[in-house]
mmCIF file of C-alpha atoms in Angstrom:
data_model
loop_
_atom_site.group_PDB
_atom_site.id
_atom_site.type_symbol
_atom_site.label_atom_id
_atom_site.label_comp_id
_atom_site.label_asym_id
_atom_site.label_seq_id
_atom_site.Cartn_x
_atom_site.Cartn_y
_atom_site.Cartn_z
ATOM 1 C CA MET A 1344 -24.164 7.996 -31.691
ATOM 2 C CA ALA A 1345 -21.030 9.870 -30.724
ATOM 3 C CA THR A 1346 -17.748 8.396 -31.884
ATOM 4 C CA LEU A 1347 -14.529 8.582 -29.945
ATOM 5 C CA SER A 1348 -11.719 10.683 -31.297
ATOM 6 C CA PRO A 1349 -8.339 9.040 -31.974
ATOM 7 C CA ALA A 1350 -6.945 10.808 -28.891
ATOM 8 C CA GLN A 1351 -9.733 9.388 -26.714
ATOM 9 C CA VAL A 1352 -9.220 5.880 -28.078
ATOM 10 C CA LYS A 1353 -5.502 6.165 -27.378
ATOM 11 C CA SER A 1354 -6.172 7.369 -23.824
ATOM 12 C CA ILE A 1355 -8.604 4.505 -23.110
ATOM 13 C CA SER A 1356 -6.272 1.854 -24.524
ATOM 14 C CA ALA A 1357 -3.339 3.207 -22.501
ATOM 15 C CA ALA A 1358 -5.379 3.146 -19.278
ATOM 16 C CA ALA A 1359 -7.013 -0.258 -19.910
ATOM 17 C CA PRO A 1360 -4.269 -2.454 -18.358
ATOM 18 C CA PHE A 1361 -4.727 -0.640 -15.047
ATOM 19 C CA TRP A 1362 -8.314 -1.954 -14.961
ATOM 20 C CA LEU A 1363 -7.159 -5.576 -14.696
ATOM 21 C CA SER A 1364 -7.974 -5.552 -10.975
ATOM 22 C CA LEU A 1365 -11.662 -5.812 -11.927
ATOM 23 C CA ALA A 1366 -10.983 -9.355 -13.119
ATOM 24 C CA MET A 1367 -10.792 -10.393 -9.466
ATOM 25 C CA ILE A 1368 -14.526 -9.780 -8.994
ATOM 26 C CA PRO A 1369 -15.787 -12.554 -11.302
ATOM 27 C CA LEU A 1370 -13.219 -14.838 -9.645
ATOM 28 C CA VAL A 1371 -14.900 -14.121 -6.289
ATOM 29 C CA VAL A 1372 -18.278 -14.982 -7.862
ATOM 30 C CA ILE A 1373 -16.908 -18.246 -9.278
ATOM 31 C CA ALA A 1374 -15.305 -19.160 -5.943
ATOM 32 C CA ALA A 1375 -18.505 -18.437 -3.995
ATOM 33 C CA THR A 1376 -20.811 -20.333 -6.349
ATOM 34 C CA GLN A 1377 -18.541 -23.290 -7.133
ATOM 35 C CA GLY A 1378 -16.408 -23.648 -3.994
ATOM 36 C CA GLY A 1379 -13.640 -26.222 -3.821
ATOM 37 C CA TRP A 1380 -10.419 -25.569 -5.686
ATOM 38 C CA THR A 1381 -11.861 -22.484 -7.406
ATOM 39 C CA ILE A 1382 -11.356 -20.517 -4.182
ATOM 40 C CA ALA A 1383 -7.611 -20.627 -4.884
ATOM 41 C CA LEU A 1384 -8.136 -18.649 -8.118
ATOM 42 C CA ILE A 1385 -8.286 -15.332 -6.262
ATOM 43 C CA PRO A 1386 -4.809 -15.345 -4.641
ATOM 44 C CA LEU A 1387 -3.372 -17.171 -7.650
ATOM 45 C CA PHE A 1388 -4.532 -14.303 -9.864
ATOM 46 C CA GLY A 1389 -3.168 -11.564 -7.596
ATOM 47 C CA TRP A 1390 0.110 -13.178 -6.621
ATOM 48 C CA GLY A 1391 0.799 -15.736 -9.315
ATOM 49 C CA MET A 1392 -0.497 -14.449 -12.623
ATOM 50 C CA PHE A 1393 1.154 -11.043 -12.412
ATOM 51 C CA SER A 1394 4.436 -12.614 -11.330
ATOM 52 C CA VAL A 1395 4.321 -14.828 -14.423
ATOM 53 C CA LEU A 1396 3.346 -11.902 -16.630
ATOM 54 C CA ASP A 1397 6.264 -9.874 -15.241
ATOM 55 C CA ALA A 1398 8.614 -12.593 -16.426
ATOM 56 C CA PHE A 1399 7.182 -12.399 -19.963
ATOM 57 C CA VAL A 1400 6.430 -8.708 -20.499
ATOM 58 C CA GLY A 1401 9.466 -7.430 -18.591
ATOM 59 C CA ALA A 1402 10.063 -3.937 -17.294
ATOM 60 C CA ASN A 1403 8.558 -0.631 -18.310
ATOM 61 C CA THR A 1404 11.088 2.181 -18.157
ATOM 62 C CA ASP A 1405 8.996 4.708 -20.109
ATOM 63 C CA ASN A 1406 7.906 7.846 -18.290
ATOM 64 C CA ALA A 1407 4.794 9.888 -18.981
ATOM 65 C CA ASP A 1408 5.019 13.650 -19.165
ATOM 66 C CA PRO A 1409 4.580 14.749 -15.522
ATOM 67 C CA GLU A 1410 2.920 17.948 -16.742
ATOM 68 C CA THR A 1411 0.025 16.057 -18.366
ATOM 69 C CA GLU A 1412 -3.279 17.840 -17.807
ATOM 70 C CA GLU A 1413 -5.714 16.410 -15.242
ATOM 71 C CA GLY A 1414 -8.421 16.108 -17.882
ATOM 72 C CA ASP A 1415 -6.277 13.683 -19.865
ATOM 73 C CA LEU A 1416 -6.176 11.246 -16.933
ATOM 74 C CA PHE A 1417 -9.913 10.532 -16.687
ATOM 75 C CA TRP A 1418 -9.746 6.843 -17.645
ATOM 76 C CA TYR A 1419 -6.884 6.260 -15.221
ATOM 77 C CA ARG A 1420 -8.666 7.968 -12.335
ATOM 78 C CA ALA A 1421 -11.991 6.264 -13.072
ATOM 79 C CA ILE A 1422 -10.873 2.842 -11.795
ATOM 80 C CA THR A 1423 -10.018 4.301 -8.385
ATOM 81 C CA LEU A 1424 -13.306 6.231 -8.265
ATOM 82 C CA ILE A 1425 -15.549 3.234 -8.939
ATOM 83 C CA TRP A 1426 -13.694 0.782 -6.729
ATOM 84 C CA PHE A 1427 -15.410 1.525 -3.408
ATOM 85 C CA PRO A 1428 -18.927 0.509 -4.560
ATOM 86 C CA VAL A 1429 -17.400 -2.518 -6.296
ATOM 87 C CA GLN A 1430 -15.622 -3.535 -3.095
ATOM 88 C CA LEU A 1431 -18.684 -2.872 -0.939
ATOM 89 C CA VAL A 1432 -20.848 -5.167 -3.054
ATOM 90 C CA THR A 1433 -18.090 -7.791 -3.184
ATOM 91 C CA ILE A 1434 -17.641 -7.985 0.585
ATOM 92 C CA PHE A 1435 -21.243 -7.842 1.700
ATOM 93 C CA GLY A 1436 -22.847 -9.506 -1.315
ATOM 94 C CA THR A 1437 -20.506 -12.484 -0.874
ATOM 95 C CA MET A 1438 -21.182 -12.485 2.854
ATOM 96 C CA ALA A 1439 -24.965 -12.579 2.373
ATOM 97 C CA TYR A 1440 -24.581 -15.437 -0.095
ATOM 98 C CA ALA A 1441 -21.913 -17.466 1.728
ATOM 99 C CA VAL A 1442 -23.479 -17.572 5.194
ATOM 100 C CA ASN A 1443 -26.576 -19.207 3.654
ATOM 101 C CA ALA A 1444 -24.858 -21.400 1.045
ATOM 102 C CA ASP A 1445 -25.340 -25.109 1.760
ATOM 103 C CA HIS A 1446 -22.702 -26.166 -0.759
ATOM 104 C CA LEU A 1447 -19.885 -24.314 1.058
ATOM 105 C CA SER A 1448 -18.260 -25.858 4.113
ATOM 106 C CA THR A 1449 -17.117 -23.672 7.000
ATOM 107 C CA SER A 1450 -13.488 -23.957 5.885
ATOM 108 C CA GLU A 1451 -14.441 -23.016 2.319
ATOM 109 C CA VAL A 1452 -16.238 -19.888 3.536
ATOM 110 C CA ILE A 1453 -13.203 -18.927 5.619
ATOM 111 C CA TRP A 1454 -10.837 -19.432 2.671
ATOM 112 C CA LEU A 1455 -13.250 -17.525 0.437
ATOM 113 C CA PHE A 1456 -12.922 -14.532 2.744
ATOM 114 C CA PHE A 1457 -9.172 -14.970 2.781
ATOM 115 C CA GLY A 1458 -9.394 -14.385 -0.971
ATOM 116 C CA ILE A 1459 -11.607 -11.356 -0.454
ATOM 117 C CA GLY A 1460 -8.967 -10.020 1.957
ATOM 118 C CA VAL A 1461 -6.417 -10.398 -0.837
ATOM 119 C CA VAL A 1462 -8.709 -8.265 -3.024
ATOM 120 C CA THR A 1463 -9.398 -5.585 -0.403
ATOM 121 C CA GLY A 1464 -5.737 -5.464 0.630
ATOM 122 C CA SER A 1465 -3.892 -5.605 -2.670
ATOM 123 C CA VAL A 1466 -6.429 -3.461 -4.539
ATOM 124 C CA GLY A 1467 -8.697 -1.622 -2.072
ATOM 125 C CA ILE A 1468 -6.043 -0.280 0.295
ATOM 126 C CA ASN A 1469 -3.756 0.481 -2.632
ATOM 127 C CA TYR A 1470 -6.476 2.553 -4.299
ATOM 128 C CA SER A 1471 -7.232 4.301 -0.998
ATOM 129 C CA HIS A 1472 -3.550 5.251 -0.886
ATOM 130 C CA GLU A 1473 -3.848 6.922 -4.280
ATOM 131 C CA LEU A 1474 -7.074 8.698 -3.287
ATOM 132 C CA MET A 1475 -5.926 9.997 0.106
ATOM 133 C CA HIS A 1476 -3.091 11.918 -1.529
ATOM 134 C CA GLN A 1477 -5.471 13.965 -3.675
ATOM 135 C CA LYS A 1478 -6.879 17.388 -2.818
ATOM 136 C CA ASN A 1479 -10.338 16.504 -4.099
ATOM 137 C CA ARG A 1480 -12.717 16.104 -1.136
ATOM 138 C CA MET A 1481 -14.671 13.254 -2.752
ATOM 139 C CA GLU A 1482 -11.524 11.255 -3.420
ATOM 140 C CA ARG A 1483 -10.357 11.648 0.169
ATOM 141 C CA TRP A 1484 -13.771 10.468 1.384
ATOM 142 C CA LEU A 1485 -13.535 7.427 -0.865
ATOM 143 C CA ALA A 1486 -10.133 6.716 0.689
ATOM 144 C CA ASP A 1487 -11.687 6.874 4.159
ATOM 145 C CA LEU A 1488 -14.502 4.519 3.143
ATOM 146 C CA LEU A 1489 -12.103 1.994 1.633
ATOM 147 C CA LEU A 1490 -9.904 2.019 4.733
ATOM 148 C CA ALA A 1491 -12.885 1.721 7.072
ATOM 149 C CA SER A 1492 -14.034 -1.351 5.126
ATOM 150 C CA VAL A 1493 -10.870 -3.117 6.341
ATOM 151 C CA LEU A 1494 -10.821 -1.500 9.817
ATOM 152 C CA TYR A 1495 -7.587 0.402 9.142
ATOM 153 C CA SER A 1496 -8.779 4.001 9.011
ATOM 154 C CA HIS A 1497 -5.867 5.402 11.024
ATOM 155 C CA PHE A 1498 -3.568 4.490 8.113
ATOM 156 C CA ARG A 1499 -4.541 7.775 6.453
ATOM 157 C CA SER A 1500 -3.317 9.863 9.409
ATOM 158 C CA GLU A 1501 -0.211 7.755 9.894
ATOM 159 C CA HIS A 1502 0.698 7.786 6.225
ATOM 160 C CA LEU A 1503 0.147 11.473 5.489
ATOM 161 C CA LEU A 1504 1.360 12.996 8.763
ATOM 162 C CA ASN A 1505 4.134 10.635 9.812
ATOM 163 C CA HIS A 1506 5.318 8.261 7.131
ATOM 164 C CA HIS A 1507 5.947 10.841 4.426
ATOM 165 C CA ARG A 1508 7.635 13.140 6.896
ATOM 166 C CA TYR A 1509 9.851 10.613 8.652
ATOM 167 C CA VAL A 1510 10.333 7.902 6.013
ATOM 168 C CA ALA A 1511 13.732 6.185 6.086
ATOM 169 C CA THR A 1512 14.484 7.394 9.605
ATOM 170 C CA PRO A 1513 14.133 5.642 12.985
ATOM 171 C CA LYS A 1514 11.190 8.004 13.665
ATOM 172 C CA ASP A 1515 9.069 6.197 11.064
ATOM 173 C CA PRO A 1516 7.482 2.993 12.394
ATOM 174 C CA VAL A 1517 6.734 1.814 8.851
ATOM 175 C CA THR A 1518 10.339 1.840 7.627
ATOM 176 C CA ALA A 1519 11.602 -1.718 8.131
ATOM 177 C CA ARG A 1520 14.986 -1.814 9.852
ATOM 178 C CA TYR A 1521 17.931 -3.693 8.445
ATOM 179 C CA ASN A 1522 17.770 -7.359 9.519
ATOM 180 C CA GLU A 1523 14.258 -6.948 10.935
ATOM 181 C CA GLY A 1524 12.186 -9.911 9.788
ATOM 182 C CA PHE A 1525 8.577 -9.412 8.778
ATOM 183 C CA HIS A 1526 7.289 -11.508 11.669
ATOM 184 C CA ARG A 1527 8.856 -9.010 14.091
ATOM 185 C CA TYR A 1528 7.927 -6.036 11.953
ATOM 186 C CA PHE A 1529 4.222 -6.833 11.621
ATOM 187 C CA PRO A 1530 3.180 -6.775 15.309
ATOM 188 C CA ARG A 1531 5.433 -3.754 15.877
ATOM 189 C CA VAL A 1532 3.777 -1.608 13.219
ATOM 190 C CA LEU A 1533 0.270 -2.706 14.224
ATOM 191 C CA HIS A 1534 0.884 -1.168 17.629
ATOM 192 C CA GLN A 1535 3.162 1.743 16.784
ATOM 193 C CA CYS A 1536 1.202 3.065 13.801
ATOM 194 C CA VAL A 1537 -2.034 3.463 15.765
ATOM 195 C CA THR A 1538 -0.154 5.279 18.504
ATOM 196 C CA SER A 1539 1.806 7.561 16.176
ATOM 197 C CA ALA A 1540 -1.306 8.372 14.111
ATOM 198 C CA TRP A 1541 -3.210 9.375 17.270
ATOM 199 C CA GLN A 1542 -0.299 11.465 18.513
ATOM 200 C CA ALA A 1543 0.058 13.242 15.166
ATOM 201 C CA GLU A 1544 -3.626 14.189 15.062
ATOM 202 C CA THR A 1545 -3.782 15.308 18.698
ATOM 203 C CA LYS A 1546 -0.641 17.429 18.258
ATOM 204 C CA MET A 1547 -2.270 19.189 15.303
ATOM 205 C CA LEU A 1548 -5.317 19.919 17.434
ATOM 206 C CA ALA A 1549 -3.149 21.101 20.343
ATOM 207 C CA ARG A 1550 -1.482 23.666 18.088
ATOM 208 C CA LYS A 1551 -4.971 25.141 17.623
ATOM 209 C CA ASN A 1552 -5.609 24.965 21.399
ATOM 210 C CA LEU A 1553 -8.134 22.179 20.870
ATOM 211 C CA PRO A 1554 -8.444 18.999 22.956
ATOM 212 C CA ALA A 1555 -7.988 15.505 21.556
ATOM 213 C CA THR A 1556 -11.730 14.971 21.955
ATOM 214 C CA ASP A 1557 -12.595 17.808 19.579
ATOM 215 C CA ARG A 1558 -14.995 16.766 16.805
ATOM 216 C CA ARG A 1559 -12.372 17.729 14.212
ATOM 217 C CA ASN A 1560 -10.221 14.813 15.301
ATOM 218 C CA PRO A 1561 -10.644 12.382 12.362
ATOM 219 C CA PHE A 1562 -10.555 9.448 14.775
ATOM 220 C CA TRP A 1563 -14.236 10.184 15.473
ATOM 221 C CA ARG A 1564 -14.953 9.722 11.753
ATOM 222 C CA TYR A 1565 -12.790 6.623 11.637
ATOM 223 C CA ALA A 1566 -14.661 5.077 14.566
ATOM 224 C CA ALA A 1567 -18.072 5.909 13.096
ATOM 225 C CA LEU A 1568 -17.286 4.458 9.673
ATOM 226 C CA GLN A 1569 -15.714 1.305 11.060
ATOM 227 C CA SER A 1570 -18.601 0.790 13.481
ATOM 228 C CA GLY A 1571 -21.019 1.183 10.584
ATOM 229 C CA PHE A 1572 -19.335 -1.625 8.650
ATOM 230 C CA LEU A 1573 -19.305 -3.893 11.704
ATOM 231 C CA ILE A 1574 -23.016 -3.246 12.263
ATOM 232 C CA LEU A 1575 -23.730 -3.986 8.603
ATOM 233 C CA SER A 1576 -21.787 -7.251 8.933
ATOM 234 C CA ALA A 1577 -23.898 -8.202 11.949
ATOM 235 C CA LEU A 1578 -27.144 -7.381 10.180
ATOM 236 C CA ILE A 1579 -26.202 -9.485 7.164
ATOM 237 C CA GLY A 1580 -24.481 -12.453 8.778
ATOM 238 C CA GLY A 1581 -24.812 -12.208 12.540
ATOM 239 C CA TRP A 1582 -21.756 -13.293 14.520
ATOM 240 C CA ALA A 1583 -20.510 -15.250 11.507
ATOM 241 C CA GLY A 1584 -20.710 -12.076 9.428
ATOM 242 C CA ILE A 1585 -18.699 -10.133 11.994
ATOM 243 C CA GLY A 1586 -16.103 -12.902 12.107
ATOM 244 C CA LEU A 1587 -15.766 -13.021 8.325
ATOM 245 C CA PHE A 1588 -15.516 -9.226 8.111
ATOM 246 C CA LEU A 1589 -12.794 -9.182 10.775
ATOM 247 C CA PHE A 1590 -10.915 -11.957 8.992
ATOM 248 C CA GLN A 1591 -10.899 -10.275 5.577
ATOM 249 C CA SER A 1592 -9.815 -7.048 7.283
ATOM 250 C CA PHE A 1593 -6.866 -8.809 8.934
ATOM 251 C CA VAL A 1594 -5.807 -10.372 5.627
ATOM 252 C CA ALA A 1595 -6.036 -6.965 3.918
ATOM 253 C CA ILE A 1596 -3.931 -5.316 6.630
ATOM 254 C CA TRP A 1597 -1.375 -8.118 6.402
ATOM 255 C CA GLN A 1598 -1.178 -7.488 2.640
ATOM 256 C CA LEU A 1599 -0.639 -3.767 3.183
ATOM 257 C CA GLU A 1600 2.081 -4.191 5.766
ATOM 258 C CA LEU A 1601 3.899 -6.758 3.638
ATOM 259 C CA VAL A 1602 4.126 -4.091 0.942
ATOM 260 C CA ASN A 1603 5.148 -1.421 3.452
ATOM 261 C CA TYR A 1604 7.852 -3.766 4.705
ATOM 262 C CA ILE A 1605 9.572 -4.205 1.349
ATOM 263 C CA GLU A 1606 9.190 -0.606 0.156
ATOM 264 C CA HIS A 1607 11.866 0.886 2.421
ATOM 265 C CA TYR A 1608 13.629 -2.122 3.946
ATOM 266 C CA GLY A 1609 17.019 -1.134 5.355
ATOM 267 C CA LEU A 1610 17.093 2.336 3.756
ATOM 268 C CA THR A 1611 17.998 5.371 5.846
ATOM 269 C CA ARG A 1612 18.237 9.051 5.059
ATOM 270 C CA LYS A 1613 21.533 10.676 5.931
ATOM 271 C CA HIS A 1614 21.627 12.026 9.476
ATOM 272 C CA LEU A 1615 22.676 15.688 9.537
ATOM 273 C CA GLY A 1616 22.946 16.042 13.311
ATOM 274 C CA ASP A 1617 20.596 17.474 15.937
ATOM 275 C CA GLY A 1618 17.915 14.972 14.958
ATOM 276 C CA LYS A 1619 17.731 16.290 11.386
ATOM 277 C CA TYR A 1620 17.863 14.248 8.207
ATOM 278 C CA GLU A 1621 18.402 15.093 4.556
ATOM 279 C CA HIS A 1622 15.397 15.704 2.323
ATOM 280 C CA VAL A 1623 13.607 12.682 0.911
ATOM 281 C CA LEU A 1624 15.085 11.579 -2.400
ATOM 282 C CA PRO A 1625 14.221 8.775 -4.848
ATOM 283 C CA ARG A 1626 17.074 6.756 -3.340
ATOM 284 C CA HIS A 1627 15.109 6.340 -0.088
ATOM 285 C CA SER A 1628 12.540 3.911 -1.510
ATOM 286 C CA TRP A 1629 12.940 0.676 -3.405
ATOM 287 C CA ASN A 1630 11.884 1.007 -7.028
ATOM 288 C CA ALA A 1631 10.432 -1.758 -9.228
ATOM 289 C CA ALA A 1632 9.832 -1.332 -12.955
ATOM 290 C CA GLN A 1633 8.072 -4.669 -13.604
ATOM 291 C CA ARG A 1634 5.321 -3.821 -16.070
ATOM 292 C CA ALA A 1635 2.520 -6.271 -15.215
ATOM 293 C CA SER A 1636 2.617 -5.884 -11.450
ATOM 294 C CA ASN A 1637 2.627 -2.116 -11.937
ATOM 295 C CA TRP A 1638 -0.580 -2.513 -13.937
ATOM 296 C CA PHE A 1639 -2.146 -4.430 -11.067
ATOM 297 C CA LEU A 1640 -0.843 -2.047 -8.373
ATOM 298 C CA ILE A 1641 -1.412 1.179 -10.364
ATOM 299 C CA ASN A 1642 2.302 2.031 -10.390
ATOM 300 C CA LEU A 1643 2.751 1.681 -6.637
ATOM 301 C CA GLN A 1644 6.101 0.057 -7.395
ATOM 302 C CA ARG A 1645 7.317 3.394 -8.713
ATOM 303 C CA HIS A 1646 7.547 4.192 -5.048
ATOM 304 C CA SER A 1647 10.760 6.168 -5.296
ATOM 305 C CA ASP A 1648 8.978 8.869 -7.255
ATOM 306 C CA HIS A 1649 5.878 8.737 -5.054
ATOM 307 C CA HIS A 1650 7.904 9.752 -2.010
ATOM 308 C CA TYR A 1651 9.808 12.336 -4.010
ATOM 309 C CA LYS A 1652 6.577 13.845 -5.416
ATOM 310 C CA PRO A 1653 3.706 12.589 -3.198
ATOM 311 C CA ASP A 1654 0.945 14.539 -4.958
ATOM 312 C CA ARG A 1655 1.720 13.094 -8.408
ATOM 313 C CA ARG A 1656 -1.109 10.899 -9.730
ATOM 314 C CA PHE A 1657 -0.222 7.287 -10.442
ATOM 315 C CA PRO A 1658 -0.143 7.464 -14.289
ATOM 316 C CA LEU A 1659 2.491 10.204 -14.067
ATOM 317 C CA LEU A 1660 4.825 8.555 -11.570
ATOM 318 C CA GLN A 1661 8.336 8.298 -12.953
ATOM 319 C CA THR A 1662 10.658 5.329 -12.843
ATOM 320 C CA TYR A 1663 14.406 5.557 -12.222
ATOM 321 C CA THR A 1664 17.585 3.731 -13.043
ATOM 322 C CA GLU A 1665 19.854 2.382 -10.330
ATOM 323 C CA GLN A 1666 21.894 5.566 -10.504
ATOM 324 C CA ASP A 1667 19.049 7.422 -8.794
ATOM 325 C CA ALA A 1668 17.037 4.779 -6.925
ATOM 326 C CA PRO A 1669 17.694 1.268 -5.594
ATOM 327 C CA GLN A 1670 15.993 -1.493 -7.575
ATOM 328 C CA LEU A 1671 14.117 -4.542 -6.317
ATOM 329 C CA PRO A 1672 15.032 -7.744 -8.163
ATOM 330 C CA HIS A 1673 11.370 -8.699 -8.621
ATOM 331 C CA GLY A 1674 7.936 -7.089 -8.488
ATOM 332 C CA TYR A 1675 5.934 -6.785 -5.280
ATOM 333 C CA PRO A 1676 3.999 -10.080 -5.661
ATOM 334 C CA VAL A 1677 7.237 -12.101 -5.615
ATOM 335 C CA MET A 1678 8.961 -9.909 -3.026
ATOM 336 C CA THR A 1679 6.065 -10.089 -0.555
ATOM 337 C CA ILE A 1680 6.122 -13.880 -0.750
ATOM 338 C CA CYS A 1681 9.873 -13.779 -0.070
ATOM 339 C CA ALA A 1682 9.256 -11.465 2.892
ATOM 340 C CA MET A 1683 7.227 -14.221 4.566
ATOM 341 C CA ILE A 1684 10.447 -16.297 4.664
ATOM 342 C CA PRO A 1685 12.890 -14.015 6.571
ATOM 343 C CA PRO A 1686 16.120 -15.989 5.872
ATOM 344 C CA LEU A 1687 15.352 -15.949 2.148
ATOM 345 C CA PHE A 1688 14.428 -12.267 2.196
ATOM 346 C CA ARG A 1689 17.628 -11.316 4.064
ATOM 347 C CA ARG A 1690 19.691 -13.369 1.627
ATOM 348 C CA ILE A 1691 18.157 -11.442 -1.281
ATOM 349 C CA MET A 1692 17.998 -7.958 0.239
ATOM 350 C CA ASN A 1693 20.842 -7.520 2.742
ATOM 351 C CA PRO A 1694 23.587 -7.510 0.089
ATOM 352 C CA ARG A 1695 21.537 -4.946 -1.816
ATOM 353 C CA VAL A 1696 21.236 -2.733 1.273
ATOM 354 C CA ARG A 1697 25.001 -2.884 1.805
ATOM 355 C CA LYS A 1698 25.555 -2.069 -1.868
ATOM 356 C CA TRP A 1699 23.097 0.837 -1.552
ATOM 357 C CA ARG A 1700 24.988 2.268 1.424
ATOM 358 C CA ALA A 1701 28.325 1.974 -0.318
ATOM 359 C CA MET A 1702 26.959 3.492 -3.535
ATOM 360 C CA TYR A 1703 25.014 6.448 -2.199
ATOM 361 C CA TYR A 1704 26.889 7.183 1.035
ATOM 362 C CA PRO A 1705 30.531 6.124 0.607
ATOM 363 C CA GLU A 1706 31.561 8.895 3.006
ATOM 364 C CA ILE A 1707 29.706 7.262 5.912
ATOM 365 C CA THR A 1708 31.942 4.697 7.563
ATOM 366 C CA ASP A 1709 30.184 4.644 10.944
ATOM 367 C CA TRP A 1710 26.481 3.795 10.850
ATOM 368 C CA THR A 1711 26.164 3.908 14.648
ATOM 369 C CA PRO A 1712 23.858 7.004 14.645
ATOM 370 C CA TYR A 1713 21.348 4.940 12.666
ATOM 371 C CA LYS A 1714 21.350 2.017 15.066
ATOM 372 C CA THR A 1715 18.279 1.348 17.203
ATOM 373 C CA ALA A 1716 17.083 -1.656 19.154
ATOM 374 C CA SER A 1717 15.363 -2.995 16.046
ATOM 375 C CA ASN A 1718 17.917 -1.641 13.591
ATOM 376 C CA PRO A 1719 21.168 -3.559 14.097
ATOM 377 C CA MET A 1720 24.338 -2.621 12.310
ATOM 378 C CA PRO A 1721 24.811 -4.228 8.901
ATOM 379 C CA ARG A 1722 27.162 -7.127 8.680
#
């Protein structure tokens, strides 16, 4: 029997905390088989436990060597590679069980799939985000499958072609404007992101003298994959299955857009004139160094570095001090809850946005060029 070398043991132990997301799967099993109050365990684990752990284990300001070889990241990458089959079985296995379970009431089944939406949104979409940024064809396909399983396939086109290019400018639908509450933001991005993703893909085809209907338009793939999951839902659970699948998809999308909302709230790249903006810097994303929630979200909270170096794998993302990137006061689980209460969120974040503007751009005294209908001037 082969024994692991000390280097391998060290690598596995370092990667192990990033596998904590798997603990949500037995919670789904417990909720489905026991019902009642146990259904609350799923969101309590994702939102509550990691918020509590953040308070105890604090921040992690250590940075891995960004030149680490790909082969040394196997145990980090593995969790993102296995997640799609895990998620597939979780969604449809639970559906097959729940629609025939006599001990679960209709409301319990609905709340059970709310919990599954928390899993597919906070973990599944997050892992798809990591995978879509990679050059490996298999990883990008896994990203597409994960997104299709929550009916949000266009997110890949929108994120790669628009968001990273236009982040922190009025041209980016995903960048939340100063003073824009989440309840206004959410319906806006649902509409604008589909439109901008379609336009980005059709413009790429037009540059090759190809029509929007060309088979290379990924929207054909998106439609096929999403239709496949809807058909599977119907085969397993009939109309109830379709309804449950749609509901968990909506919850997952809501989770994603809550995170998108807080990641760039109120931040704007400096306008250089003629519609041009400065290059993306770490200062154009909110950074969070909370250790536990970064375990759960595979370092998504090191978002400042992700936008600065988009192709950097999650174990190698760097964190920053306030001298280089603005800092959130809490991790994403707490901040997304705050975002659902706009007056509270503005009270927490608006002073920080004003401080950010004064710190990084003291030379700008007139923010009028950055004002849009949904981006009022700071007060």
